[in-house]
mmCIF file of C-alpha atoms and ligand atoms in Angstrom:
data_model
loop_
_atom_site.group_PDB
_atom_site.id
_atom_site.type_symbol
_atom_site.label_atom_id
_atom_site.label_comp_id
_atom_site.label_asym_id
_atom_site.label_seq_id
_atom_site.Cartn_x
_atom_site.Cartn_y
_atom_site.Cartn_z
ATOM 1 C CA MET A 1 122.591 5.013 27.802
ATOM 2 C CA SER A 2 122.911 2.147 25.507
ATOM 3 C CA ASP A 3 124.575 -0.127 28.083
ATOM 4 C CA GLU A 4 121.550 0.286 30.417
ATOM 5 C CA SER A 5 119.298 -1.927 28.287
ATOM 6 C CA ALA A 6 120.196 -5.257 30.165
ATOM 7 C CA PRO A 7 117.290 -7.123 31.448
ATOM 8 C CA GLY A 8 116.540 -6.411 35.065
ATOM 9 C CA ARG A 9 117.576 -2.745 34.966
ATOM 10 C CA ASP A 10 115.401 -0.240 36.951
ATOM 11 C CA MET A 11 113.047 1.097 34.300
ATOM 12 C CA THR A 12 111.590 3.837 36.347
ATOM 13 C CA LEU A 13 113.079 7.370 35.931
ATOM 14 C CA ASN A 14 113.566 10.065 38.399
ATOM 15 C CA ILE A 15 110.753 12.688 38.222
ATOM 16 C CA HIS A 16 111.921 16.308 38.508
ATOM 17 C CA ILE A 17 110.061 18.395 41.010
ATOM 18 C CA LEU A 18 108.928 22.038 41.002
ATOM 19 C CA GLY A 19 111.814 24.375 41.472
ATOM 20 C CA ASP A 20 114.021 22.375 39.048
ATOM 21 C CA PRO A 21 114.863 24.611 36.051
ATOM 22 C CA VAL A 22 114.290 21.733 33.589
ATOM 23 C CA LEU A 23 110.510 22.228 34.157
ATOM 24 C CA ARG A 24 110.692 25.764 32.824
ATOM 25 C CA GLN A 25 112.776 25.057 29.724
ATOM 26 C CA ARG A 26 111.438 24.903 26.216
ATOM 27 C CA THR A 27 111.993 21.548 24.463
ATOM 28 C CA ARG A 28 113.160 20.568 20.974
ATOM 29 C CA ALA A 29 111.308 18.500 18.381
ATOM 30 C CA VAL A 30 112.060 14.833 18.316
ATOM 31 C CA GLU A 31 113.820 14.080 14.932
ATOM 32 C CA THR A 32 115.072 10.502 15.487
ATOM 33 C CA PHE A 33 112.542 7.675 15.600
ATOM 34 C CA ASP A 34 114.736 4.751 16.715
ATOM 35 C CA GLU A 35 115.000 2.013 19.296
ATOM 36 C CA GLY A 36 116.272 4.599 21.798
ATOM 37 C CA LEU A 37 112.808 6.500 21.490
ATOM 38 C CA GLN A 38 110.947 3.219 21.980
ATOM 39 C CA THR A 39 112.941 2.438 25.110
ATOM 40 C CA LEU A 40 112.422 5.895 26.419
ATOM 41 C CA VAL A 41 108.775 5.729 25.871
ATOM 42 C CA HIS A 42 108.511 2.348 27.596
ATOM 43 C CA ASP A 43 110.393 3.683 30.640
ATOM 44 C CA MET A 44 108.094 6.721 30.688
ATOM 45 C CA TYR A 45 105.020 4.416 30.767
ATOM 46 C CA GLU A 46 106.609 2.419 33.726
ATOM 47 C CA THR A 47 107.598 5.701 35.503
ATOM 48 C CA MET A 48 104.052 7.141 35.100
ATOM 49 C CA LEU A 49 102.241 3.965 36.196
ATOM 50 C CA GLU A 50 104.506 3.480 39.121
ATOM 51 C CA ALA A 51 103.785 7.076 40.309
ATOM 52 C CA ASP A 52 100.002 6.583 39.709
ATOM 53 C CA GLY A 53 99.993 9.281 37.180
ATOM 54 C CA ILE A 54 97.837 9.637 34.049
ATOM 55 C CA GLY A 55 100.346 11.697 32.013
ATOM 56 C CA LEU A 56 104.021 12.369 31.900
ATOM 57 C CA ALA A 57 106.086 14.687 29.772
ATOM 58 C CA ALA A 58 109.677 14.372 28.825
ATOM 59 C CA PRO A 59 110.842 17.436 30.785
ATOM 60 C CA GLN A 60 109.513 15.910 33.976
ATOM 61 C CA ILE A 61 112.245 13.258 33.659
ATOM 62 C CA GLY A 62 114.800 15.817 32.674
ATOM 63 C CA ILE A 63 114.603 15.406 28.888
ATOM 64 C CA GLU A 64 114.147 18.537 26.767
ATOM 65 C CA GLN A 65 112.296 16.829 23.883
ATOM 66 C CA ARG A 66 108.744 17.237 22.625
ATOM 67 C CA LEU A 67 107.483 13.943 23.789
ATOM 68 C CA LEU A 68 104.718 12.851 26.291
ATOM 69 C CA VAL A 69 102.893 9.777 27.363
ATOM 70 C CA VAL A 70 99.354 9.351 28.775
ATOM 71 C CA GLY A 71 97.630 6.450 30.622
ATOM 72 C CA ILE A 72 93.850 7.124 30.554
ATOM 73 C CA PRO A 73 91.851 4.929 33.004
ATOM 74 C CA LEU A 74 88.923 3.310 31.263
ATOM 75 C CA ASP A 75 85.655 1.980 32.603
ATOM 76 C CA ASP A 76 86.723 -1.644 32.687
ATOM 77 C CA ASP A 77 89.687 -0.715 34.995
ATOM 78 C CA SER A 78 92.285 -1.049 32.248
ATOM 79 C CA VAL A 79 94.509 1.815 31.248
ATOM 80 C CA LYS A 80 94.762 3.207 27.581
ATOM 81 C CA LEU A 81 98.440 3.950 27.153
ATOM 82 C CA ALA A 82 99.521 6.197 24.363
ATOM 83 C CA ALA A 83 102.694 8.280 23.354
ATOM 84 C CA PHE A 84 102.603 11.521 21.475
ATOM 85 C CA VAL A 85 105.723 12.844 19.696
ATOM 86 C CA ASN A 86 105.934 16.548 18.555
ATOM 87 C CA PRO A 87 102.223 17.130 19.513
ATOM 88 C CA GLU A 88 100.541 20.350 18.323
ATOM 89 C CA ILE A 89 97.086 21.650 19.233
ATOM 90 C CA VAL A 90 95.510 22.778 15.904
ATOM 91 C CA ALA A 91 91.962 23.683 17.128
ATOM 92 C CA THR A 92 89.937 23.820 20.301
ATOM 93 C CA ARG A 93 86.144 23.773 21.173
ATOM 94 C CA ASP A 94 84.363 24.931 24.323
ATOM 95 C CA ARG A 95 85.781 25.317 27.728
ATOM 96 C CA CYS A 96 85.401 23.511 31.103
ATOM 97 C CA THR A 97 86.926 23.501 34.614
ATOM 98 C CA MET A 98 88.554 20.325 36.068
ATOM 99 C CA GLU A 99 90.778 19.774 38.979
ATOM 100 C CA GLU A 100 94.381 19.075 38.035
ATOM 101 C CA GLY A 101 97.489 17.750 39.860
ATOM 102 C CA CYS A 102 100.952 17.072 38.619
ATOM 103 C CA LEU A 103 103.674 14.412 39.386
ATOM 104 C CA SER A 104 106.159 17.268 39.515
ATOM 105 C CA ILE A 105 104.045 19.309 42.077
ATOM 106 C CA PRO A 106 103.221 16.650 44.656
ATOM 107 C CA GLY A 107 100.385 17.325 47.118
ATOM 108 C CA ILE A 108 98.925 20.225 45.248
ATOM 109 C CA ARG A 109 95.621 20.189 43.309
ATOM 110 C CA ALA A 110 93.590 23.005 41.959
ATOM 111 C CA ASP A 111 90.723 23.789 39.426
ATOM 112 C CA VAL A 112 91.929 24.870 36.030
ATOM 113 C CA GLU A 113 89.860 26.173 33.073
ATOM 114 C CA ARG A 114 90.797 24.843 29.623
ATOM 115 C CA PRO A 115 89.265 24.013 26.302
ATOM 116 C CA SER A 116 86.955 20.979 26.532
ATOM 117 C CA ARG A 117 87.907 19.472 23.148
ATOM 118 C CA ILE A 118 91.148 19.784 21.145
ATOM 119 C CA GLN A 119 92.254 18.665 17.784
ATOM 120 C CA LEU A 120 95.834 17.395 17.866
ATOM 121 C CA LYS A 121 98.477 16.780 15.251
ATOM 122 C CA TRP A 122 101.296 14.549 16.288
ATOM 123 C CA GLN A 123 103.609 11.802 15.391
ATOM 124 C CA ASP A 124 103.643 8.174 16.538
ATOM 125 C CA ILE A 125 106.886 6.658 17.825
ATOM 126 C CA ASP A 126 107.583 5.300 14.389
ATOM 127 C CA GLY A 127 107.329 8.828 12.999
ATOM 128 C CA SER A 128 104.017 8.465 11.249
ATOM 129 C CA GLU A 129 101.846 11.700 11.072
ATOM 130 C CA ARG A 130 98.497 11.613 13.004
ATOM 131 C CA LYS A 131 95.631 14.005 13.511
ATOM 132 C CA ALA A 132 92.572 13.573 15.677
ATOM 133 C CA TRP A 133 90.031 15.244 18.133
ATOM 134 C CA PHE A 134 90.225 14.399 21.870
ATOM 135 C CA GLU A 135 87.688 15.172 24.603
ATOM 136 C CA ASP A 136 87.034 14.800 28.283
ATOM 137 C CA LEU A 137 89.893 13.593 30.513
ATOM 138 C CA GLU A 138 92.059 12.720 27.499
ATOM 139 C CA ALA A 139 91.893 16.301 26.179
ATOM 140 C CA ARG A 140 92.579 17.656 29.607
ATOM 141 C CA VAL A 141 95.699 15.525 30.213
ATOM 142 C CA LEU A 142 97.078 16.178 26.752
ATOM 143 C CA GLN A 143 96.868 19.928 27.218
ATOM 144 C CA HIS A 144 98.482 19.688 30.721
ATOM 145 C CA GLU A 145 101.346 17.610 29.300
ATOM 146 C CA ILE A 146 101.736 19.740 26.140
ATOM 147 C CA ASP A 147 102.140 22.712 28.445
ATOM 148 C CA HIS A 148 105.123 21.053 30.088
ATOM 149 C CA LEU A 149 106.782 20.938 26.727
ATOM 150 C CA ASP A 150 106.644 24.728 26.694
ATOM 151 C CA GLY A 151 107.835 25.085 30.197
ATOM 152 C CA LYS A 152 104.431 25.771 31.540
ATOM 153 C CA LEU A 153 102.768 24.329 34.672
ATOM 154 C CA PHE A 154 99.145 24.038 35.769
ATOM 155 C CA ILE A 155 99.798 26.362 38.733
ATOM 156 C CA ASP A 156 100.444 29.264 36.239
ATOM 157 C CA TYR A 157 96.686 29.276 35.629
ATOM 158 C CA LEU A 158 95.537 29.501 39.191
ATOM 159 C CA LYS A 159 92.851 32.087 40.114
ATOM 160 C CA PRO A 160 94.354 34.646 42.562
ATOM 161 C CA GLU A 161 92.328 33.205 45.595
ATOM 162 C CA ASP A 162 93.600 29.625 44.869
ATOM 163 C CA ARG A 163 97.138 30.951 44.258
ATOM 164 C CA ALA A 164 97.064 32.709 47.651
ATOM 165 C CA ALA A 165 95.889 29.577 49.365
ATOM 166 C CA LEU A 166 98.484 27.309 47.841
ATOM 167 C CA GLN A 167 101.384 29.640 47.759
ATOM 168 C CA PRO A 168 102.777 28.343 51.043
ATOM 169 C CA ALA A 169 102.917 24.739 49.833
ATOM 170 C CA ILE A 170 104.260 25.876 46.390
ATOM 171 C CA THR A 171 107.088 27.795 48.155
ATOM 172 C CA ARG A 172 107.884 24.855 50.450
ATOM 173 C CA LEU A 173 108.317 22.533 47.422
ATOM 174 C CA GLN A 174 110.618 25.026 45.611
ATOM 175 C CA GLU A 175 112.723 25.519 48.718
ATOM 176 C CA LEU A 176 113.123 21.721 49.132
ATOM 177 C CA GLN A 177 114.176 21.579 45.567
ATOM 178 C CA GLY A 178 116.635 24.420 45.929
ATOM 179 C CA ARG A 179 118.259 22.453 48.878
ATOM 180 C CA GLY A 180 118.866 19.519 46.658
ATOM 181 C CA GLY A 181 115.735 17.523 47.613
ATOM 182 C CA LYS A 182 114.310 15.123 45.235
HETATM 183 ZN ZN1 LIG B 1 102.344 17.834 35.107
#
């Protein structure tokens, strides 16, 4: 790992797809806040942006740690990048439905109901403790990514009729993965 920090290395990481057991595993708390963590977060930003994602959790790149990044599109076309280490939802308010997708479940999107606002406790990549409220898209992405840290996926919340409609596509993805597809 350490000898891969030479300039010019490919900084994008392989995104694991539905059917890969790593997506269903629970993760461990991050305890070391070092240069390795900074490099990993940087590579996760690159991987997320390259894949046109707005969030990426460590299990999606095969790392069983409580770490996620988000890239929230802003009105001026810029992207607000942020990393959350050991995030924990401490309070929620209201509920709303939004359409979700996932870089690990390509081609599938569906409506999911979740809390509209969340209060989050987390650590920055230097280890400092933070606490704040999030709403709208940011709250939605954070909840989706935190689920990844507990081995949960948005398709677990589908209403029965959506589940029935999407099941063929879900099964196809899982079979591809089982055959060693990427
Ligand atoms: Zn996802």
